[in-house]
Coordinates of C-alpha atoms and ligand atoms in Angstrom, one line a residue:
Chain A
M1 CA 13.9 152.4 166.9
R2 CA 11.2 150.6 165.4
V3 CA 9.2 150.7 168.5
L4 CA 10.0 154.3 169.4
L5 CA 8.6 155.1 165.8
H6 CA 5.6 152.9 166.5
Q7 CA 5.2 154.9 169.8
L8 CA 5.5 158.1 167.9
R9 CA 2.8 157.7 165.8
S10 CA 0.8 156.4 168.6
E11 CA 1.1 159.4 170.5
Q12 CA 0.1 161.2 167.4
L13 CA -2.9 159.3 166.9
I14 CA -4.2 159.7 170.4
F15 CA -3.2 163.3 170.6
W16 CA -5.3 164.8 167.5
R17 CA -8.0 162.2 167.9
N18 CA -8.8 163.5 171.6
R19 CA -10.9 166.6 171.2
E20 CA -9.5 168.1 174.5
S21 CA -6.3 167.9 173.7
A22 CA -5.8 168.7 170.5
G23 CA -8.5 171.6 171.2
F24 CA -6.8 172.7 174.1
I25 CA -3.1 172.3 173.6
F26 CA -3.3 173.0 170.0
V27 CA -6.1 175.4 168.8
F28 CA -6.3 177.4 171.9
P29 CA -3.1 179.4 171.9
L30 CA -3.8 180.3 168.1
M31 CA -7.3 181.1 168.9
L32 CA -5.9 183.6 171.9
F33 CA -3.6 185.1 168.9
L34 CA -6.5 186.0 166.9
L35 CA -8.3 187.4 169.3
L36 CA -5.5 189.6 171.5
G37 CA -4.3 190.3 167.8
A38 CA -7.0 192.1 167.1
F39 CA -7.1 194.4 169.8
Y40 CA -3.2 195.2 169.9
G41 CA -4.2 196.4 165.8
D42 CA -1.3 198.3 164.6
E43 CA -0.3 199.8 168.2
T44 CA 3.6 200.1 168.5
T45 CA 5.5 199.8 172.2
D46 CA 7.5 202.2 173.8
E47 CA 10.5 200.8 172.9
G48 CA 9.2 201.0 168.9
Y49 CA 8.5 197.6 168.6
A50 CA 5.1 196.8 166.6
G51 CA 2.7 195.5 169.4
I52 CA 1.2 192.4 167.3
E53 CA 5.2 191.5 166.9
V54 CA 5.8 191.4 170.4
L55 CA 2.7 189.7 171.2
L56 CA 4.0 186.9 168.6
A57 CA 6.8 186.5 170.2
G58 CA 5.1 186.3 173.6
M59 CA 2.2 183.6 172.3
L60 CA 5.3 181.5 171.1
G61 CA 6.7 181.4 174.5
Y62 CA 3.0 180.5 175.8
G63 CA 2.6 177.8 173.2
A64 CA 5.5 176.1 174.5
A65 CA 4.7 176.1 178.0
N66 CA 1.4 175.2 176.8
T67 CA 2.3 171.9 174.7
G68 CA 5.3 171.1 176.8
F69 CA 4.3 171.8 180.4
A70 CA 0.5 171.5 180.6
G71 CA 0.3 168.7 177.8
M72 CA 2.8 166.6 179.3
A73 CA 1.8 167.2 183.0
I74 CA -1.9 166.3 182.4
T75 CA -1.2 163.6 179.8
L76 CA 0.6 161.8 182.4
V77 CA -1.4 162.6 185.2
V78 CA -4.5 161.1 183.0
R79 CA -2.8 158.2 181.8
R80 CA -1.6 157.3 185.4
E81 CA -4.4 157.6 187.2
Y82 CA -6.5 155.7 184.1
G83 CA -4.4 152.9 184.9
I84 CA -2.8 153.2 181.0
L85 CA 0.7 153.6 182.3
K86 CA 0.3 150.8 184.6
R87 CA -0.9 148.9 181.4
I88 CA 1.6 149.8 179.1
R89 CA 4.3 148.7 182.0
S90 CA 3.6 145.2 181.8
T91 CA 4.8 145.4 178.2
P92 CA 8.1 145.2 176.8
L93 CA 7.6 148.8 175.6
P94 CA 10.8 150.2 177.3
A95 CA 10.4 153.4 179.6
S96 CA 12.8 155.1 177.8
S97 CA 11.2 154.7 174.3
Y98 CA 8.1 156.1 176.1
F99 CA 9.6 159.2 177.2
A100 CA 11.3 159.5 174.3
A101 CA 8.3 159.1 172.0
A102 CA 6.3 161.6 174.4
L103 CA 9.0 164.3 174.0
A104 CA 9.0 164.0 170.4
S105 CA 5.6 164.2 169.9
T106 CA 5.2 167.3 171.9
L107 CA 8.3 168.7 170.1
F108 CA 6.1 167.9 166.6
V109 CA 2.9 169.3 167.9
F110 CA 4.7 172.6 169.0
A111 CA 6.7 172.9 166.0
L112 CA 3.6 172.6 163.9
Q113 CA 2.1 175.4 166.2
A114 CA 4.8 177.7 165.8
L115 CA 4.5 177.6 161.9
V116 CA 0.7 178.1 162.2
L117 CA 1.5 181.1 164.4
L118 CA 3.8 182.8 162.3
G119 CA 1.9 181.9 159.0
L120 CA -1.4 183.5 161.0
G121 CA 0.7 186.7 161.9
R122 CA 2.0 187.4 158.5
V123 CA -1.4 186.8 156.7
L124 CA -3.7 188.6 159.1
Y125 CA -1.5 191.1 160.8
D126 CA 1.4 191.3 158.6
T127 CA 3.9 190.7 161.1
A128 CA 7.7 189.8 159.9
L129 CA 8.8 186.6 158.9
P130 CA 11.8 185.5 161.7
E131 CA 15.3 186.9 160.2
R132 CA 17.0 184.2 162.2
P133 CA 15.2 180.8 161.2
L134 CA 17.6 178.6 162.4
S135 CA 17.6 180.6 166.0
L136 CA 13.9 180.3 166.5
A137 CA 13.8 176.9 165.4
F138 CA 16.2 176.2 168.2
L139 CA 14.3 178.0 170.8
V140 CA 11.3 176.0 169.5
A141 CA 13.1 172.7 169.9
F142 CA 14.7 173.9 173.4
G143 CA 11.4 175.5 174.7
A144 CA 9.3 172.5 174.3
A145 CA 11.9 170.1 175.6
A146 CA 12.3 172.7 178.7
F147 CA 8.7 173.1 179.4
A148 CA 8.0 169.3 179.2
G149 CA 10.9 168.6 181.5
M150 CA 9.0 170.6 184.3
G151 CA 5.8 169.0 183.1
I152 CA 7.4 165.8 184.1
G153 CA 8.1 166.9 187.5
T154 CA 4.6 168.7 188.1
A155 CA 2.7 165.6 187.3
S156 CA 4.3 163.7 189.7
L157 CA 3.2 166.5 191.9
I158 CA -0.7 166.1 191.1
R159 CA -2.3 163.5 192.8
S160 CA -5.9 163.2 190.6
A161 CA -6.8 163.2 187.3
E162 CA -9.7 165.5 187.8
G163 CA -7.4 168.0 189.4
S164 CA -4.9 168.1 186.8
S165 CA -6.0 170.2 184.3
A166 CA -7.1 173.0 186.9
V167 CA -3.7 172.6 188.7
V168 CA -1.3 173.0 185.6
N169 CA -3.7 176.1 184.5
F170 CA -3.7 177.6 187.7
I171 CA 0.4 177.6 187.4
L172 CA 0.0 178.4 183.4
L173 CA -1.7 181.5 183.1
P174 CA 0.0 183.7 185.6
M175 CA 3.0 183.0 184.6
A176 CA 2.1 183.7 181.0
F177 CA 0.3 187.0 181.9
L178 CA 4.0 187.7 184.3
S179 CA 6.3 186.8 181.7
G180 CA 4.8 188.9 178.9
S181 CA 3.1 186.0 177.0
F182 CA -0.3 188.2 176.3
G183 CA 2.0 191.7 175.4
G184 CA 3.5 193.9 177.1
R185 CA 5.3 194.0 180.4
D186 CA 5.0 197.3 182.3
Y187 CA 4.5 195.9 186.0
P188 CA 5.2 197.1 189.2
R189 CA 8.2 196.2 191.2
V190 CA 6.8 193.6 193.4
I191 CA 5.4 191.8 189.9
E192 CA 8.6 192.0 188.3
A193 CA 10.5 190.7 191.0
I194 CA 8.2 187.5 191.1
A195 CA 8.6 187.3 187.5
S196 CA 12.1 187.3 187.5
V197 CA 12.4 183.7 188.8
L198 CA 9.9 182.2 186.3
P199 CA 11.2 180.2 183.5
L200 CA 8.9 181.6 180.9
K201 CA 10.3 185.4 181.5
Y202 CA 13.4 184.3 180.2
F203 CA 12.0 182.0 177.4
V204 CA 10.0 184.9 176.2
D205 CA 13.3 186.9 176.7
L206 CA 15.1 185.0 174.5
L207 CA 12.0 185.1 172.0
R208 CA 11.8 188.6 171.7
G209 CA 15.7 188.8 171.1
V210 CA 15.7 186.7 168.4
Y211 CA 12.5 187.6 166.7
L212 CA 12.5 191.4 167.3
E213 CA 16.3 192.3 167.7
H214 CA 17.5 189.7 165.3
E215 CA 19.9 188.2 167.8
R216 CA 21.2 184.6 167.7
A217 CA 19.7 182.2 170.5
W218 CA 23.0 181.9 172.1
S219 CA 23.4 185.6 172.6
N220 CA 21.7 185.5 175.8
P221 CA 23.4 182.6 177.8
G222 CA 21.8 183.7 181.0
A223 CA 18.5 183.2 179.9
L224 CA 19.2 180.1 178.3
A225 CA 20.5 179.0 181.3
V226 CA 17.5 179.7 183.5
V227 CA 15.3 177.8 181.4
A228 CA 17.6 174.7 181.1
A229 CA 17.9 174.5 185.1
W230 CA 14.1 174.7 185.1
G231 CA 13.6 171.8 182.7
L232 CA 16.4 169.7 184.1
G233 CA 14.7 170.4 187.7
G234 CA 11.4 169.5 186.7
A235 CA 12.8 166.4 184.8
L236 CA 14.5 165.4 187.9
L237 CA 12.1 165.7 190.1
G238 CA 10.0 163.5 188.0
V239 CA 12.6 160.7 187.8
R240 CA 12.8 160.7 191.4
R241 CA 9.0 161.0 192.2
F242 CA 7.8 159.5 189.1
G243 CA 5.2 156.5 189.8
W244 CA 3.2 154.3 187.0
E245 CA 0.7 153.4 189.4
P246 CA -2.8 155.4 190.1
R247 CA -2.2 157.6 193.2
E248 CA -6.4 157.4 194.0
R249 CA -8.0 154.7 194.4
Chain B
M1 CA 8.9 122.7 184.3
A2 CA 6.2 124.8 186.4
A3 CA 5.1 127.9 184.6
I4 CA 4.8 129.7 188.1
S5 CA 6.2 128.7 191.0
V6 CA 5.7 130.5 194.8
R7 CA 7.5 129.7 198.0
R8 CA 6.6 131.3 201.2
L9 CA 5.8 134.4 199.5
R10 CA 5.3 137.7 202.0
K11 CA 4.1 140.9 201.6
S12 CA 3.2 143.7 204.0
Y13 CA 1.8 147.0 203.7
G14 CA 3.0 148.7 206.7
P15 CA 1.9 146.7 210.0
L16 CA -0.7 145.0 207.3
E17 CA 0.5 141.5 206.3
A18 CA -1.6 141.4 203.1
V19 CA 0.2 138.1 202.5
R20 CA 1.7 135.8 204.9
G21 CA 3.9 132.8 203.4
I22 CA 2.2 131.3 200.8
D23 CA 3.1 128.4 198.3
F24 CA 1.8 127.4 195.1
E25 CA 2.8 126.0 191.6
V26 CA 1.2 126.5 188.4
A27 CA 1.8 123.7 185.5
A28 CA 2.8 125.2 182.3
G29 CA -1.2 125.1 180.3
E30 CA -2.7 125.2 183.3
V31 CA -5.7 127.4 184.0
F32 CA -5.5 128.0 187.9
G33 CA -7.7 129.8 190.4
L34 CA -7.1 132.2 193.1
L35 CA -10.2 132.4 195.2
G36 CA -11.0 134.3 198.0
P37 CA -12.8 137.2 199.3
N38 CA -12.2 140.9 199.0
G39 CA -8.9 141.8 200.9
A40 CA -7.9 138.5 200.6
G41 CA -4.4 139.0 199.3
K42 CA -5.3 138.0 195.3
T43 CA -4.5 141.2 193.6
T44 CA -1.2 141.6 195.7
T45 CA 0.0 137.9 194.6
V46 CA -0.7 138.3 191.0
E47 CA 0.8 141.7 190.9
I48 CA 4.1 140.4 192.5
L49 CA 4.0 137.8 189.6
E50 CA 3.3 140.4 187.0
G51 CA 6.2 142.2 188.3
Y52 CA 4.4 145.3 189.6
R53 CA 4.8 144.9 193.4
S54 CA 7.8 144.0 195.7
R55 CA 7.8 141.2 198.0
D56 CA 9.1 141.1 201.5
G57 CA 10.1 137.6 201.6
G58 CA 9.9 134.0 199.7
E59 CA 11.0 133.0 196.0
V60 CA 9.2 133.8 192.8
E61 CA 9.6 132.3 189.8
V62 CA 7.5 132.9 186.9
L63 CA 8.7 131.6 183.4
G64 CA 11.8 131.1 184.8
F65 CA 12.5 134.8 185.5
D66 CA 12.3 136.9 188.5
P67 CA 9.3 139.0 187.8
G68 CA 10.4 142.0 190.1
R69 CA 13.7 142.7 187.5
G70 CA 11.0 143.5 184.8
E71 CA 13.0 141.9 181.9
R72 CA 12.2 142.8 178.7
G73 CA 12.2 138.9 177.6
F74 CA 9.9 138.3 180.7
K75 CA 7.4 141.1 179.5
E76 CA 7.3 139.8 175.9
R77 CA 5.9 136.4 177.3
I78 CA 3.0 137.4 179.4
G79 CA -0.3 139.3 179.1
V80 CA -2.1 141.1 181.9
V81 CA -5.4 141.9 182.7
L82 CA -5.8 144.2 185.5
Q83 CA -8.3 144.5 188.2
S84 CA -9.3 147.9 187.1
S85 CA -7.9 150.1 183.9
E86 CA -8.9 152.2 181.0
L87 CA -7.6 152.8 177.7
W88 CA -7.6 155.8 175.4
A89 CA -11.2 156.7 175.0
S90 CA -11.3 158.1 171.6
L91 CA -9.4 155.6 169.8
T92 CA -11.1 152.9 168.0
V93 CA -10.6 148.7 169.4
R94 CA -8.6 148.5 166.3
E95 CA -6.3 151.2 166.9
V96 CA -5.9 150.1 170.7
H97 CA -5.1 147.0 169.3
A98 CA -2.8 147.8 167.1
I99 CA -0.8 150.2 169.6
F100 CA -0.3 147.5 171.9
A101 CA 0.6 144.7 169.0
G102 CA 3.5 147.3 168.1
Y103 CA 5.1 147.1 171.4
Y104 CA 5.8 143.0 170.9
K105 CA 8.2 141.6 168.7
E106 CA 6.0 138.6 167.4
P107 CA 2.7 139.7 168.4
R108 CA -0.5 138.3 167.3
D109 CA -2.6 139.5 163.8
V110 CA -4.8 142.4 165.3
E111 CA -8.1 141.2 163.4
E112 CA -7.6 138.0 164.6
T113 CA -7.4 139.1 168.2
I114 CA -10.5 141.0 167.7
E115 CA -12.6 138.1 166.7
L116 CA -10.8 135.8 169.3
V117 CA -12.3 138.3 172.2
G118 CA -15.8 138.7 170.4
L119 CA -15.3 142.4 169.2
G120 CA -15.6 141.9 165.4
Q121 CA -18.5 143.7 165.2
K122 CA -17.0 146.9 167.2
R123 CA -13.9 146.8 165.8
D124 CA -14.2 150.2 164.4
A125 CA -16.3 151.5 167.3
R126 CA -14.6 154.3 170.2
V127 CA -13.6 152.7 173.2
K128 CA -16.0 155.2 175.1
T129 CA -18.9 153.6 173.3
L130 CA -18.1 150.0 174.5
S131 CA -20.4 148.6 177.3
G132 CA -18.6 147.5 180.4
G133 CA -18.5 144.2 179.5
Q134 CA -17.2 144.9 175.8
K135 CA -14.5 146.8 177.8
R136 CA -13.4 144.2 179.8
R137 CA -12.9 142.1 176.3
L138 CA -11.1 145.0 174.9
D139 CA -8.5 144.7 178.2
L140 CA -8.4 140.8 177.3
G141 CA -7.9 141.4 173.5
V142 CA -5.0 143.9 174.5
A143 CA -3.3 141.5 177.0
L144 CA -3.6 138.5 174.6
V145 CA -2.3 140.2 171.3
G146 CA 1.3 140.3 172.3
D147 CA 0.8 136.0 171.8
P148 CA 1.6 135.6 175.6
E149 CA 2.2 132.2 177.1
L150 CA 0.9 133.1 180.5
V151 CA -2.1 135.3 180.8
F152 CA -2.9 137.3 184.5
L153 CA -6.5 137.6 184.4
D154 CA -7.3 139.7 187.9
E155 CA -11.1 139.5 188.5
P156 CA -12.2 139.4 184.3
T157 CA -15.5 138.7 184.9
T158 CA -16.9 141.2 187.9
G159 CA -19.5 143.5 186.4
F160 CA -20.9 141.2 184.4
D161 CA -24.3 139.9 183.6
P162 CA -24.7 136.5 183.6
A163 CA -24.6 136.2 180.1
A164 CA -21.5 138.0 179.4
R165 CA -20.1 135.5 182.0
R166 CA -20.7 132.4 180.1
N167 CA -19.1 134.2 177.2
A168 CA -16.2 135.0 179.3
W169 CA -16.0 131.5 180.4
E170 CA -16.1 130.4 176.7
L171 CA -12.9 132.5 176.1
V172 CA -10.9 131.6 179.1
R173 CA -11.7 127.7 178.1
S174 CA -10.5 128.8 174.3
L175 CA -7.3 130.0 175.9
R176 CA -6.4 126.7 177.4
G177 CA -7.3 125.5 173.7
L178 CA -4.5 127.6 172.5
G179 CA -2.1 126.0 175.0
K180 CA -2.1 129.4 177.5
T181 CA -1.6 129.0 181.0
V182 CA -3.6 131.3 183.1
L183 CA -3.8 132.7 186.4
L184 CA -7.3 133.8 187.3
T185 CA -8.7 135.4 190.3
T186 CA -12.1 135.4 191.3
H187 CA -14.7 135.9 194.1
Y188 CA -17.2 133.4 192.2
L189 CA -17.2 129.5 192.8
D190 CA -18.9 128.5 190.3
E191 CA -16.3 130.5 188.3
A192 CA -13.2 128.8 189.8
Q193 CA -15.1 125.7 189.2
Q194 CA -15.8 125.9 185.5
L195 CA -12.7 127.5 184.7
A196 CA -9.9 126.3 186.7
D197 CA -8.1 123.2 186.5
R198 CA -7.0 123.7 190.3
V199 CA -8.3 126.2 192.6
A200 CA -6.6 127.9 195.4
V201 CA -8.6 129.2 198.3
L202 CA -7.1 132.3 199.7
V203 CA -8.2 134.0 203.1
A204 CA -6.4 136.7 204.9
G205 CA -3.3 136.3 203.2
E206 CA -3.1 132.6 203.6
I207 CA -4.1 129.8 201.6
V208 CA -6.4 127.3 203.5
K209 CA -7.1 124.9 200.8
L210 CA -5.7 124.0 197.6
G211 CA -7.2 121.2 194.9
R212 CA -9.0 120.4 192.0
P213 CA -12.4 121.9 192.5
S214 CA -13.9 118.6 192.9
E215 CA -11.1 117.5 195.6
L216 CA -12.5 120.5 197.7
T217 CA -15.5 119.1 198.3
A218 CA -14.5 115.9 199.1
G219 CA -14.3 114.9 202.7
A220 CA -16.8 117.6 203.5
K221 CA -19.2 117.0 206.2
A222 CA -22.5 115.9 205.1
E223 CA -26.0 117.2 206.4
I224 CA -29.2 115.1 207.3
R225 CA -32.3 117.0 207.9
Y226 CA -35.3 115.8 209.0
R227 CA -38.6 116.9 211.2
R228 CA -39.3 115.6 214.4
D229 CA -42.9 117.0 216.0
G230 CA -42.4 120.1 213.8
E231 CA -38.9 120.6 214.9
L232 CA -35.9 120.8 212.1
V233 CA -33.3 118.4 213.1
V234 CA -30.0 119.0 211.3
L235 CA -27.1 116.0 211.8
E236 CA -23.7 116.9 210.3
T237 CA -21.8 113.7 209.7
E238 CA -18.7 112.3 207.7
E239 CA -20.3 109.1 207.1
P240 CA -23.5 109.8 205.6
T241 CA -24.2 106.1 204.7
R242 CA -24.3 104.7 208.3
A243 CA -25.9 107.8 210.0
L244 CA -28.6 107.4 207.2
H245 CA -28.9 103.7 207.9
D246 CA -29.1 103.9 211.7
L247 CA -31.7 106.7 211.5
T248 CA -34.4 105.1 209.2
A249 CA -33.9 101.6 211.0
A250 CA -34.5 103.5 214.3
A251 CA -37.5 105.4 212.7
L252 CA -38.7 102.0 211.1
A253 CA -38.7 100.2 214.4
E254 CA -40.5 102.7 215.9
G255 CA -43.0 102.6 213.0
R256 CA -42.2 106.7 212.6
E257 CA -42.2 108.8 209.2
L258 CA -38.9 110.8 209.2
E259 CA -40.5 114.1 207.8
A260 CA -39.1 116.3 205.4
L261 CA -36.1 113.9 205.0
E262 CA -33.3 115.2 203.3
V263 CA -29.5 114.7 202.8
R264 CA -27.0 117.4 201.3
R265 CA -23.7 117.0 200.1
A266 CA -21.7 119.5 200.9
T267 CA -21.2 122.3 197.6
L268 CA -18.3 124.2 197.0
E269 CA -20.3 127.0 198.4
D270 CA -20.5 125.6 201.8
V271 CA -16.5 124.6 202.0
Y272 CA -16.0 128.0 200.9
L273 CA -18.3 129.7 203.2
E274 CA -16.6 127.5 206.1
L275 CA -13.4 128.3 205.3
V276 CA -13.8 132.0 204.7
D277 CA -15.5 132.2 208.4
E278 CA -13.2 130.2 210.0
Q279 CA -11.0 133.0 209.4
P280 CA -10.6 136.1 211.7
A281 CA -11.2 138.9 208.9
Ligands
ATP1 N1 -1.2 149.6 198.0 C1 -1.5 149.0 199.0 N2 -1.0 150.0 200.1 C2 -1.6 149.3 201.5 N3 -2.8 148.4 201.6 C3 -3.0 147.7 200.4 C4 -2.4 147.6 199.5 N4 -2.9 147.3 198.5 C5 -3.9 146.3 199.0 N5 -3.9 146.4 200.5 C6 -4.1 146.0 201.5 O1 -4.1 144.6 201.1 C7 -5.0 143.5 201.7 C8 -5.0 142.6 200.2 O2 -5.7 143.4 199.6 P1 -5.6 142.9 197.9 O3 -6.2 144.4 197.1 O4 -4.6 141.9 197.6 O5 -6.7 142.2 197.9 P2 -7.8 141.1 197.0 O6 -7.5 139.6 197.0 O7 -7.4 141.7 195.7 O8 -9.3 142.0 197.1 P3 -10.5 142.2 196.2 O9 -11.5 141.0 196.3 O10 -11.2 143.3 196.9 O11 -10.0 142.7 194.8 C9 -6.2 144.5 202.1 O12 -6.5 144.9 202.9 C10 -5.8 145.7 201.2 O13 -6.6 146.7 201.9
MG2 MG1 -8.2 142.3 194.1

C-alpha cells in the first residue's frame, strides 16, 4: 500500500512535469472545448438540446479516450522503448502496483479534467450542472478505466516510441469524430455503421443519457457492456502480449 | 558463500548460440569483470543473472536465488545498470533518485547517494540537461539507492572521456569499499585490469580465460626483437632469459652488435587480442 501510494505520487509528478503529456492530455481537450464551444454558440439541436451541452457530453467522452486510451498507450510505449519499464522491472516494485498506480493516476487526471470541463461550460457557456452527479462520476471512472484497458492493449501493438503518438491519434481522432465527440452525429448510413462498433460512440451515448436526459448510468446496460467489453478485451490483449523490454533496438 | 554461481550456462537465440556452457563463481565482496568483444555474450549472461532473460540450460544461483523467478526478496538486494536505458527527462536528479528509493524497504539516503555518485552539484538539474557521463552516474545512483549487496554494471564507462572513465573507476572502487559485490562487463582491458579482482574473458559465448588480471599474462610468450642487416627479426619464446642469453652469447662471439634489441613481455592486451583472434567470430 505504501509502495502503491508512492508510485501514484510519482506518476503524478511525472505527468505534470512533462509538458507534452500535461499539454496534450490535459490542456488540449479543454482548448478544443473552448474553440468548438465558440462555434456552437447558442444553437439548439433538432432533438431540442442545447448544442453546447451536446458538445460538453461529447468532450467528456473525448477526454476519457484521450486520457485513458491515448495517455496510457503513449506512456507505456515510450517508457518501454526508453528502457524505463525494464529498469523498473529489476526493482521490488510489483507489476500490479505499477499498473494500479498508472490506472489511479489516469483516473485522477481525467476526473480533474471533467470537473474543469463542467466548470468552464458553466461559467463561459452557461451549461447546466449535471442532475445526476453520482451517475456522471461513475461514468468518468468507468470510462477512464475502460479506455486505459484499450490503451494497454494498443501499447502492445505499437513498436516504436516515435510512432506512438501518431498511431494513437490516427485511431483516436477519427473515432472521436465518428462518435459525436465534437458535436452532432448526423452522418450517412455507412459511417453510422462504422461508428456503431466503436466503444467511444457507446460511451458518448451514456454521457448524453446521463447529462442531457438525466438518466441513471445503468439505464443503458447495453452500452455499458460494449464499453466494458472493449476495455477488458484491450487489457487482456495487453496482458498476453505485454513486454517490459524495448522492441526496437 | 558465493554471491553468484554459474554452471554450464547456455543460451541460444534461434540458431545462434550466444552462451555456450560457461562456468564461473563470484565471491561475496569481489569485483568480477566479464571482458569480451562485441557480441561475445556479456549482456546475455548478465541479464540472465539479473532475471531478465531465461536460460536454455545450466544452473544459476544469485544470492541464493534463482533469478529467473523474479522474487521480490531478490530484487531488494540487487542493483542494475543496464547497457542502455533512459530515465524521465523532465524530472530532477533528486526526484528520480527519490522515486526509485521508494521502491525498496530499506533504501539508502537519497542525498548521500547523489553525493556518492558525484552528482551533488546537479541534484536539482533536470535529467535532460545532464551530459552523457552524468547520465551514466545517474544510472549508477539509481542502481545504488536501494542499498543492494550485489551490483551489475553492463559497460558502465562506454562513451566516457578518459577523465570521466577515471572518475567512474574511483566510483567502482568506492563500491568495493562499501563491501558490495560487483559484476561488470567491459570491452576495455585497462578497465578490467584496474577494477576487477578476477576477470573472465568471454569470446563467442565461451570463457577462454579466467583469473586475476596478473595471472592472465603469466605464461604468455615474450617477444625478442632486433635488426640483422636492416631486417627485423622477431623471436617468440616462453623462456626469454635463456633465449636472450643464447642470442647475446652468439652475437658477442661473432663480435656483432644486435641492433635495436628489445625484449617485450606480453601485455594483457596482447593476450586478449590473441584469445579473441583464435576464435571464429
Ligand atoms: N534478444 C536477442 N535476440 C537475438 N539475438 C540476440 C539477442 N540479444 C543478443 N543477441 C545476439 O547474441 C549475441 C551476444 O549478444 P550480447 O548482447 O550478449 O553480446 P555482448 O557481449 O553484450 O556485446 P556488446 O559488447 O556489443 O554489448 C550477439 O550475436 C547478439 O547479436
Ligand atoms: Mg552488451
